[in-house]
Coordinates of C-alpha atoms and ligand atoms in Angstrom, one line a residue:
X1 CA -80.7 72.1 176.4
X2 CA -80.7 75.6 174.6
X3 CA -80.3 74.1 171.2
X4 CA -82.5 71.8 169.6
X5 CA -82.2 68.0 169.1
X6 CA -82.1 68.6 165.6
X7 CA -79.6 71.0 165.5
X8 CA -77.9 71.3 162.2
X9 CA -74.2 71.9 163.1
X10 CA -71.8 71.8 160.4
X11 CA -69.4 73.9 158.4
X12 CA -69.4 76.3 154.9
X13 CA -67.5 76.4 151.9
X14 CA -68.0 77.3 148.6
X15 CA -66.6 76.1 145.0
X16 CA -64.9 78.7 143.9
X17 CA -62.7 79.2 147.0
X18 CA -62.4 75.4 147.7
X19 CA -63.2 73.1 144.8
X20 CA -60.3 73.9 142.3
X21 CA -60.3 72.2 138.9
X22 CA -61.4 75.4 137.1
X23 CA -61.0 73.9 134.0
X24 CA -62.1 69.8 134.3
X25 CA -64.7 68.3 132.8
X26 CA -65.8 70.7 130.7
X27 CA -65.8 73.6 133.5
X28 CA -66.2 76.7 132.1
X29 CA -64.0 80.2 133.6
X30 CA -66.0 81.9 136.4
X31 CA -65.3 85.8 137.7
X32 CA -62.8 84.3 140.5
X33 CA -61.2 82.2 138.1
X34 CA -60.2 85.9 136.7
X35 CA -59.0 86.6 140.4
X36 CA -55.4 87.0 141.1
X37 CA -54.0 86.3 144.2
X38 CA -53.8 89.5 146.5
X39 CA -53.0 90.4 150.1
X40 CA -54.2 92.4 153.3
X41 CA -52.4 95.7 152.0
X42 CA -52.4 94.6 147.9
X43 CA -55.8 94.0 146.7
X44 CA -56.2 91.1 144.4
X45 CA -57.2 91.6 140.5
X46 CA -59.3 90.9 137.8
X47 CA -57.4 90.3 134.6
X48 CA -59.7 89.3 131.4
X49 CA -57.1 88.0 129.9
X50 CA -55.0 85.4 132.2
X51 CA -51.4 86.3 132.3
X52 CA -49.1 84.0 132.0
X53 CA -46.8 83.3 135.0
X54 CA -49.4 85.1 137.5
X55 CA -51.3 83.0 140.5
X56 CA -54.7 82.3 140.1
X57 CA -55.4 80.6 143.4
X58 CA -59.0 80.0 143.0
X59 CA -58.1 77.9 140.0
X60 CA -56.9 74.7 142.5
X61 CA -58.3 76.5 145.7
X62 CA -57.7 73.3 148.2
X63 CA -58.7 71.1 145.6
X64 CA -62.0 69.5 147.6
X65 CA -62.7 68.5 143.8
X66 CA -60.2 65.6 143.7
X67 CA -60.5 65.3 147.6
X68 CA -64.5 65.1 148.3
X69 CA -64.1 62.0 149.6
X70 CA -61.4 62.6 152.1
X71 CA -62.6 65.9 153.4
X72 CA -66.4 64.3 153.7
X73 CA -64.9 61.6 155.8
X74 CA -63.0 64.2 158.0
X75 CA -66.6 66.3 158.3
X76 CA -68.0 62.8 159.6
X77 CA -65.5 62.6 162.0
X78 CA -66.4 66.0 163.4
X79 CA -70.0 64.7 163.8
X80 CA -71.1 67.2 160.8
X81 CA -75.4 67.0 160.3
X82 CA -75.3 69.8 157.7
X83 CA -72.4 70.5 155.0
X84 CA -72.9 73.9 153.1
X85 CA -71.3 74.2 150.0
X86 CA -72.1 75.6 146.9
X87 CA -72.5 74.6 143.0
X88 CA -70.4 76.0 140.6
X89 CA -72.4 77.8 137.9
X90 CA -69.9 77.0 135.6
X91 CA -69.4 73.5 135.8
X92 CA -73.3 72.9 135.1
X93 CA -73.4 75.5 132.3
X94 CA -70.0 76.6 131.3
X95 CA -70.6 80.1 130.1
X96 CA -73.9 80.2 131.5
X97 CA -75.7 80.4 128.2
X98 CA -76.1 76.9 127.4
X99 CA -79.1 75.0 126.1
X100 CA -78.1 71.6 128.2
X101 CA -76.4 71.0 131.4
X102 CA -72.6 69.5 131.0
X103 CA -73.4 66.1 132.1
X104 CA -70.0 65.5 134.1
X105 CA -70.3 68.1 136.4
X106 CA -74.1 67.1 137.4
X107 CA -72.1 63.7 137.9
X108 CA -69.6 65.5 140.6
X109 CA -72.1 66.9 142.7
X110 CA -74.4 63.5 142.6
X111 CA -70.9 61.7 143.9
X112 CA -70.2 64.5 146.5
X113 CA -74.3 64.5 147.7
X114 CA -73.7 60.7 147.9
X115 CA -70.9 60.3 150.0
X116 CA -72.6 62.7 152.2
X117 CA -75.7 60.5 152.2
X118 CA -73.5 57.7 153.2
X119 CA -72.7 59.8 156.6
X120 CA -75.8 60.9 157.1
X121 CA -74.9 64.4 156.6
X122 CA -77.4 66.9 155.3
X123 CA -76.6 69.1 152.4
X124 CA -77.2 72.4 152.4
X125 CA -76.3 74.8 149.1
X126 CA -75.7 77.6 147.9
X127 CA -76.8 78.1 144.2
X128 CA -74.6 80.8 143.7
X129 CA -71.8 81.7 145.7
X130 CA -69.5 84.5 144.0
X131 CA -69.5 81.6 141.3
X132 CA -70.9 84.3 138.1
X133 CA -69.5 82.4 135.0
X134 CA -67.1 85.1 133.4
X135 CA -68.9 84.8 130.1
X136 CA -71.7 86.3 131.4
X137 CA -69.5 89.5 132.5
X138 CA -68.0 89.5 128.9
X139 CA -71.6 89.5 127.4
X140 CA -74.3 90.9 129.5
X141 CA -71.7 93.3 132.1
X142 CA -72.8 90.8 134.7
X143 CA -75.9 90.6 136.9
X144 CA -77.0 94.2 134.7
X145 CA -78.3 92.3 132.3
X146 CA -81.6 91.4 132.8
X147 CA -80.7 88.5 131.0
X148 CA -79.1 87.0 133.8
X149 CA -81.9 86.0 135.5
X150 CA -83.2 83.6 132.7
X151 CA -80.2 81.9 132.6
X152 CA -80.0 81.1 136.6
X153 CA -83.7 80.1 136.1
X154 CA -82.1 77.6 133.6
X155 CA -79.6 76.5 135.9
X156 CA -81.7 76.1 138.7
X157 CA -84.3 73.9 137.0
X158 CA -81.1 71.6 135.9
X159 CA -80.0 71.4 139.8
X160 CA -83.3 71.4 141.1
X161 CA -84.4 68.7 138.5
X162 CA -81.4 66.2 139.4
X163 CA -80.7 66.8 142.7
X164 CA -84.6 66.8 143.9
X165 CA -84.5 63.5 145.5
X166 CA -80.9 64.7 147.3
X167 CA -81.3 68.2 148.5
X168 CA -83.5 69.6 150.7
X169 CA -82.0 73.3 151.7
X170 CA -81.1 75.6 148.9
X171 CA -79.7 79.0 149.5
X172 CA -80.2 81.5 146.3
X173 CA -77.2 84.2 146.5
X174 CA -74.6 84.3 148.9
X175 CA -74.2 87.4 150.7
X176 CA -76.9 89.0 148.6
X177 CA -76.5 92.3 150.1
X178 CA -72.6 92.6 150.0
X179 CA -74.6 94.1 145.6
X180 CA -75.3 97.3 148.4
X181 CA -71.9 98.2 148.9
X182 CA -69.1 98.9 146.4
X183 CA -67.4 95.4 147.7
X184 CA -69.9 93.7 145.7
X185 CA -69.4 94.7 142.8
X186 CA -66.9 92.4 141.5
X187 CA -67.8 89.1 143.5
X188 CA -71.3 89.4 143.7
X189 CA -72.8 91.4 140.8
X190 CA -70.1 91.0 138.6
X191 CA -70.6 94.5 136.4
X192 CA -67.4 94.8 135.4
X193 CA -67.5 94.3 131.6
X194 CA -63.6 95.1 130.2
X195 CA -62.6 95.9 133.6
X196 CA -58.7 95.0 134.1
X197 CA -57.3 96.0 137.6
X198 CA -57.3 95.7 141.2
X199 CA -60.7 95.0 142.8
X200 CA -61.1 97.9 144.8
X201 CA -60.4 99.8 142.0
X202 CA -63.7 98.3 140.1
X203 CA -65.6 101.2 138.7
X204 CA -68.9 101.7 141.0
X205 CA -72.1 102.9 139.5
X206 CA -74.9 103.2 142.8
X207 CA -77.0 103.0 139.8
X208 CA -75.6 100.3 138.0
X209 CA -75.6 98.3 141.5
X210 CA -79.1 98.3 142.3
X211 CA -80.7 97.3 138.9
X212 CA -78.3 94.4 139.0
X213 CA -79.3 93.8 142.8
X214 CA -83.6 93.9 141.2
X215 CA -82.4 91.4 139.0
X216 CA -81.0 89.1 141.5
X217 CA -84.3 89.6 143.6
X218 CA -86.3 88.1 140.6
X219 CA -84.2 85.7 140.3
X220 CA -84.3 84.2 143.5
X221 CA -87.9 85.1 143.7
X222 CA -88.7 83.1 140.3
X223 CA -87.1 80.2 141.7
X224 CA -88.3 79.8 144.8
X225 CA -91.9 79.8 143.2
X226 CA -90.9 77.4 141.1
X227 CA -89.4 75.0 144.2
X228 CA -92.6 75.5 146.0
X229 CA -95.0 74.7 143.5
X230 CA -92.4 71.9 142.0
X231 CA -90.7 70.5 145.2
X232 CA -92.8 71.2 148.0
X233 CA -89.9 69.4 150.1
X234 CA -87.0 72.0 149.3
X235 CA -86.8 74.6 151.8
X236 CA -85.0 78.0 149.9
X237 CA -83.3 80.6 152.4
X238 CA -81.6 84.1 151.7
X239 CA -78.0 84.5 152.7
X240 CA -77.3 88.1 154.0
X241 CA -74.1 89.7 155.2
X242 CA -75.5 90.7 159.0
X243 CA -73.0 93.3 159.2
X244 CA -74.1 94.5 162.6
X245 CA -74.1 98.6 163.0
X246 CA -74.0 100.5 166.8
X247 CA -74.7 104.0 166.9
X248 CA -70.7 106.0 168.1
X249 CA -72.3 107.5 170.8
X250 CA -76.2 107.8 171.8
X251 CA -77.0 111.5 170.3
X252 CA -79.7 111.0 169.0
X253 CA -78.2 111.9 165.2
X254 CA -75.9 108.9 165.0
X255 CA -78.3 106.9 166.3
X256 CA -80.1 107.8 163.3
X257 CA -77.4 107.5 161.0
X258 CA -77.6 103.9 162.3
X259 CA -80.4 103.2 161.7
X260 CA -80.2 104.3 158.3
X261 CA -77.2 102.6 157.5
X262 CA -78.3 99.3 159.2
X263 CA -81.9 100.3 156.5
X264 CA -79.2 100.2 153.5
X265 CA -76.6 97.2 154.0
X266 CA -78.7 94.7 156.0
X267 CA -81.9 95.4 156.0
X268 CA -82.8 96.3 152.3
X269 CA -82.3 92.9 150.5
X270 CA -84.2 90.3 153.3
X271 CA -86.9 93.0 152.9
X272 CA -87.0 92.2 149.8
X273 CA -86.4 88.3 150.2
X274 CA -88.9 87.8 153.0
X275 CA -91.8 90.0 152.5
X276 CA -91.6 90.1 148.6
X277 CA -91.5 93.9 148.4
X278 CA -89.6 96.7 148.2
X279 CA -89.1 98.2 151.3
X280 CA -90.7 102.5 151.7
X281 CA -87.7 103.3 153.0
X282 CA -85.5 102.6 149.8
X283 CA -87.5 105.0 147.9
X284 CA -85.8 108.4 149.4
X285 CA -82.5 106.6 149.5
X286 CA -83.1 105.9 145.2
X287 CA -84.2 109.6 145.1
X288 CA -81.3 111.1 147.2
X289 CA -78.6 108.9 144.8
X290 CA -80.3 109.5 141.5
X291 CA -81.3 105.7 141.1
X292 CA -84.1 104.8 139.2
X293 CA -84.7 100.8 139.1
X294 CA -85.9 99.9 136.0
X295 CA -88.8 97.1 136.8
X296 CA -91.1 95.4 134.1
X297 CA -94.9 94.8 134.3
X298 CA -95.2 91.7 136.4
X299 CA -91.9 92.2 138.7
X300 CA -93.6 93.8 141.5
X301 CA -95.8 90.3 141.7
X302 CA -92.9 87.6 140.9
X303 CA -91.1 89.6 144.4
X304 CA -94.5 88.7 146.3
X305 CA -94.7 85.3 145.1
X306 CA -91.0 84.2 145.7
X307 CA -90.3 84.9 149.2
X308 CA -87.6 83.2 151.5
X309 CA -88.6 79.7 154.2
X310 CA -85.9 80.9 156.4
X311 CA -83.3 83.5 156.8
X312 CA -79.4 82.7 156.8
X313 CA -76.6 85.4 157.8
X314 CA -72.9 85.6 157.9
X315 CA -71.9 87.3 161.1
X316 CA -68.1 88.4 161.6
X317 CA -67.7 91.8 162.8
X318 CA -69.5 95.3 163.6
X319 CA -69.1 98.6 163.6
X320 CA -70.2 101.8 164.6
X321 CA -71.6 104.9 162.9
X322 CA -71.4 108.4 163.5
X323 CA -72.4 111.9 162.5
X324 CA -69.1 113.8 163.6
X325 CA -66.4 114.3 160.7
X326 CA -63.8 114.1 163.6
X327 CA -64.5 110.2 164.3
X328 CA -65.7 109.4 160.8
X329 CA -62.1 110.3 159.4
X330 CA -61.2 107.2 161.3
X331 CA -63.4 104.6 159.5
X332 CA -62.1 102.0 157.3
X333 CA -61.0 99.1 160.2
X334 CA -63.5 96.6 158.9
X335 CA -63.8 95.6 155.4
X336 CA -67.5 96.9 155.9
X337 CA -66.3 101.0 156.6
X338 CA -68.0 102.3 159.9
X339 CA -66.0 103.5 162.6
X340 CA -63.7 101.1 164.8
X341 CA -65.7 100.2 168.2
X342 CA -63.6 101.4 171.0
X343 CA -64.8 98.4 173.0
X344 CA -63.5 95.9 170.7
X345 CA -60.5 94.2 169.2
X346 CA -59.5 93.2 165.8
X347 CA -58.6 90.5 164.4
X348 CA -55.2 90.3 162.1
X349 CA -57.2 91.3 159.3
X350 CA -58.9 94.7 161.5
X351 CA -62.3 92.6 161.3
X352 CA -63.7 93.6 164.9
X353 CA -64.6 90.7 167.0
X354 CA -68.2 90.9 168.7
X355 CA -69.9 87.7 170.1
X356 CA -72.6 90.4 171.8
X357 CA -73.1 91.3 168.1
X358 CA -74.2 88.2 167.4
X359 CA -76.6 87.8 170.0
X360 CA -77.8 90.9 169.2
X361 CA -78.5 90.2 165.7
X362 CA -80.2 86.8 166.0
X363 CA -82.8 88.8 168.2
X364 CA -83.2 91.9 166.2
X365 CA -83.5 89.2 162.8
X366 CA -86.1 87.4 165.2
X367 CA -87.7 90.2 165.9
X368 CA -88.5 91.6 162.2
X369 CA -89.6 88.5 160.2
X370 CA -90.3 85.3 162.5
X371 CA -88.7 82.6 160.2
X372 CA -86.3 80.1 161.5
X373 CA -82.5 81.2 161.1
X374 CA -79.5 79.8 160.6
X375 CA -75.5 81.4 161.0
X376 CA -74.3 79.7 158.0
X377 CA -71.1 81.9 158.5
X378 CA -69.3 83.0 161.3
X379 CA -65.1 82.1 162.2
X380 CA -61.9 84.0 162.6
X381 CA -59.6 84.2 160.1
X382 CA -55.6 84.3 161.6
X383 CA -52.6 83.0 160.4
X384 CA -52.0 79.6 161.7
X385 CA -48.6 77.6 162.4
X386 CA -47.9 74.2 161.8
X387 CA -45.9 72.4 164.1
X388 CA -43.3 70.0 162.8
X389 CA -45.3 67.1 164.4
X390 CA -48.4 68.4 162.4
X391 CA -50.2 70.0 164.7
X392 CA -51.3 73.1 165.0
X393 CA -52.7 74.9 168.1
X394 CA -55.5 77.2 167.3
X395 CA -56.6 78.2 171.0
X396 CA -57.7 81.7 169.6
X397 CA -59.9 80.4 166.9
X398 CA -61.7 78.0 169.7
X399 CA -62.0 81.1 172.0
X400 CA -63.8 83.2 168.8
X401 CA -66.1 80.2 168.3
X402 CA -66.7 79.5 171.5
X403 CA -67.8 83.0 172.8
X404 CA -69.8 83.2 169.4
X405 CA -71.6 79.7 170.5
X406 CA -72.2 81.0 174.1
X407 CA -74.1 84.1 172.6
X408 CA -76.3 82.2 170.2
X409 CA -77.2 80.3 173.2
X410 CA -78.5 83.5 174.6
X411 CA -80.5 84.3 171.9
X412 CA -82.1 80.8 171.7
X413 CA -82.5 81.6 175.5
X414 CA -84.2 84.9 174.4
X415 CA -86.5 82.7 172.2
X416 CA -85.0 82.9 168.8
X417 CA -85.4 79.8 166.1
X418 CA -82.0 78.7 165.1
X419 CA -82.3 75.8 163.1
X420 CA -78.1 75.5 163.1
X421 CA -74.6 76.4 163.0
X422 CA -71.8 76.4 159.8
X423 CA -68.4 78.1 160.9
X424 CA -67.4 79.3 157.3
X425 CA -64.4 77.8 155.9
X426 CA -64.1 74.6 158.4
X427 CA -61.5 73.1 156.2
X428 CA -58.8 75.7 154.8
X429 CA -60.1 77.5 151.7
X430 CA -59.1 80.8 149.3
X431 CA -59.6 84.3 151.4
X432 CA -62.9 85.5 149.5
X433 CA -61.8 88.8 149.6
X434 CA -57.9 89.3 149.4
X435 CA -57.2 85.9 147.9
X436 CA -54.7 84.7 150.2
X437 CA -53.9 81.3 151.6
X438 CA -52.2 83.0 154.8
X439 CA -56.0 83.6 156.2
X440 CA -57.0 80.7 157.6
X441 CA -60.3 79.7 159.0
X442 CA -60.2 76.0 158.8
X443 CA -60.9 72.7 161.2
X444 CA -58.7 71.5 159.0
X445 CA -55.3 72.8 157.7
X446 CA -54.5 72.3 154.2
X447 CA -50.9 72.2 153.2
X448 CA -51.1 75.2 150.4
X449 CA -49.3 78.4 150.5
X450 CA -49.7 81.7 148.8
X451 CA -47.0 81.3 146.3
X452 CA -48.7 78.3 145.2
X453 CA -47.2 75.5 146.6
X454 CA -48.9 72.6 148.9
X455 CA -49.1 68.9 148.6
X456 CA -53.2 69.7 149.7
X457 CA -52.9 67.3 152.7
X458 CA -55.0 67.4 155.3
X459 CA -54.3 67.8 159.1
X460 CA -56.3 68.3 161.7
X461 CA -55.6 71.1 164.3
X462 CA -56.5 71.5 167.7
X463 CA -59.9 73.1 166.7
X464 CA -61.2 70.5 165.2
X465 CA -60.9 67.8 168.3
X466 CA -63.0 70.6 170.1
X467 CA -66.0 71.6 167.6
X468 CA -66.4 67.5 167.7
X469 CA -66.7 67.9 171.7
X470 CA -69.3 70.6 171.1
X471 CA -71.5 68.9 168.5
X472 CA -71.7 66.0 170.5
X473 CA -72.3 67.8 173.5
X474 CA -75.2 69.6 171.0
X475 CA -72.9 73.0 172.0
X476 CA -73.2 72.3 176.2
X477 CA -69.5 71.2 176.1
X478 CA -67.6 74.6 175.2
X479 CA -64.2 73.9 177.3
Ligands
LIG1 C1 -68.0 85.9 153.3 C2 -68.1 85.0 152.1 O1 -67.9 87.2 152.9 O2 -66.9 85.8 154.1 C3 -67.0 83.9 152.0 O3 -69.4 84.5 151.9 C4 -65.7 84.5 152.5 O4 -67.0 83.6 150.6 C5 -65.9 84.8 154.0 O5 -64.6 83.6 152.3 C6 -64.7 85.2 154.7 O6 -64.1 86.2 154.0 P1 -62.6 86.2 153.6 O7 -62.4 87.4 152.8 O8 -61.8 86.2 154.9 O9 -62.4 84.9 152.9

């Protein structure tokens, strides 16, 4: 058996695109719930005020909130071991500034951690999954503020304090290197103090960036000291984009330019996160770009003393890099940039499709820092159709999965440590970055459209009847 006995398979989600009730219990706004609804070709915006009459889809998402214990029971059914999800920020603090945790939204997540106790099902969670509270934009211009990292020390101490007994896996950032790349900027970093307007439109300061990225490595850093010294039985993991990079053609100048690009977005930040320094390389990049990272006396240590107990990735897509102005004129297919891979298709969204990748990635990961490693991301997200009986036949999501299964087999061939598996989005949630319904990823179709509409039930497509084949097969069973 390639994978392990133990093998955590499962599926991803996080709050802000799932949970809905922005505004119960005492939930304060978040940066998302500032999120308009957006498409593939119209990008979604950030309002600071909320307009009247305008969608806010992350507000109800697919409401897992007042349906934890329905969609739990459908992860059971699947066979689930591990369920990632993610806190919000803001229903624990509401602004983020806070003195005292709100009392009812610790309550949620102790009901939700129970009822996956009651399967047997293994939490696994992300701290802070594009989840900023918005007050903290208002205030501090987001994750620039070095104030920031205080207040998610706070938070963590609340969540690590209550939940100690019920969570063993906590991830710090999602997608901690997406702060690397203009994309970032709104989700991730959240430096957009007064900014009204679409989010690709977000003004982007390198500099800005990577002082708010420092502050996020202390962060994490100061928290994972204080979960190994405090609760010796948490085990804290990164969460990377692995947004795999291929040299156009094999002169040997894009082949550098790759590797200097793979430095930047997916290197740089597990660096960081796993060997609890700054990488040499950075240094000429911060010269080239003008950036000078402000750090304080003691910063260099708290980065040596916080480091990561395993490494998670999202894998989608690749793409290539080149040196020659004549096939860099046709970047821009993936949400990432690089050049389109002539050997590869696309999915609806022009996010090329590359199982190799994958295999590729978990050896190269392997290969650099030893830790056990987990795809806590991975799926394809297409436009699904329900059937009048309520069905809904997803053969092309089952083929992505399945070639992407067949390749981390490889690599655990190869001799990588994959402690597990969480196909992102296993039940229908909010498109991350466009905002849409319409992109689907899901297990599990949830009856909610992009004008707004939706009763939220729950159906169960043809995907879903075969990922329980696979994890009870422990991923031999692939037909
Ligand atoms: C990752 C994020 O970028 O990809 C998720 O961690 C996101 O939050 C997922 O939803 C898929 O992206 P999208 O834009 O298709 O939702």
């Amino acid at each position: 058996m390639p994978f392990r006995d133990d093998f955590l398979w499962g599926g991803a989600t996080a709050a802000n695109q799932y949970e809905g009730a922005w505004d119960t219990d005492g939930k304060g706004a978040s940066v998302p719930d500032h999120c308009t609804n957006g498409s593939h070709k119209t990008p979604k915006r950030v309002t600071p005020e909320f307009e009247e009459g305008t969608l806010y889809p992350s507000r109800e998402a697919t409401d897992f909130y007042h349906h934890y214990k329905e969609d739990i029971a459908l992860a059971a059914e699947m066979g689930f071991r591990v369920f990632r999800m993610s806190i919000n920020w803001t229903r624990i603090f509401p602004t983020g500034m806070e003195e005292e945790p709100n009392e009812a939204g610790l309550k949620f997540y102790d009901n939700v951690f129970d009822e996956l106790k009651k399967y047997g099902i293994e939490p696994l969670v992300t701290i802070s999954h594009y989840e900023l509270p918005y007050a903290l934009v208002e205030k501090y211009n987001g994750w620039y503020g070095r104030e920031l990292v205080e207040f998610y020390v706070r938070y963590c101490r609340a969540i690590f304090e209550r939940y100690k007994d019920k969570v063993k896996y906590w991830l710090t950032f999602n997608e901690i290197n997406a702060g690397t790349t203009p994309m970032g900027t709104v989700l991730s970093l959240g430096t957009i103090k007064g900014f009204n307007g679409p989010v690709t439109q977000a003004p982007d300061e390198p500099a800005v960036r990577f002082q708010a990225l420092h502050h996020q490595f202390l962060a994490s850093a100061k928290v994972i000291k204080i979960a190994h010294e405090e609760y010796p039985q948490f085990k804290m993991g990164n969460m990377s984009i692995f947004a795999t990079k291929y040299p156009y053609t094999c002169n040997p100048a894009d082949v550098l330019e790759c590797q200097k690009q793979m430095r930047i977005m997916n290197w740089f930040c597990s660096d960081v996160q796993a060997r609890g320094y700054y990488p040499t390389y950075m240094n000429r990049f911060f010269k080239e770009k003008g950036i000078e990272i402000k750090k304080e006396p003691g910063d260099d240590e708290i980065l040596k003393q916080g480091t990561i107990d395993f490494y998670t990735f999202s894998y989608y897509m690749s793409s290539c890099e080149s040196t020659d102005p004549e096939i860099t004129g046709k970047a821009g297919g993936n949400i990432i940039g690089g050049v389109p891979n002539p050997y590869l298709k696309a999915s609806d969204w022009g996010w090329q499709i590359d199982p190799k990748g994958l295999h590729y990635s978990l050896n190269e990961i392997w290969d650099r820092y030893q830790l056990p490693m987990m795809v806590v991301e991975n799926g394809l997200g297409a436009y699904d159709k329900l059937e009048e009986d309520g069905s809904v036949h997803d053969g092309y999501r089952i083929d992505y999965l399945r070639q992407h299964i067949e390749e981390m087999r490889e690599a655990v061939e190869d001799g990588v440590d994959l402690m597990g598996y969480t196909p992102w989005g296993w039940i229908d949630v909010v498109s991350a970055s466009t905002g849409e319904m319409a992109k689907r990823y899901g297990f599990v179709y949830v009856d909610k459209y992009d004008d707004g509409t939706g009763d939220l039930s729950r159906r169960r497509k043809d995907s879903f009847f075969w990922f329980k084949k696979v994890i009870e097969s422990n991923g031999e069973d692939l037909d």
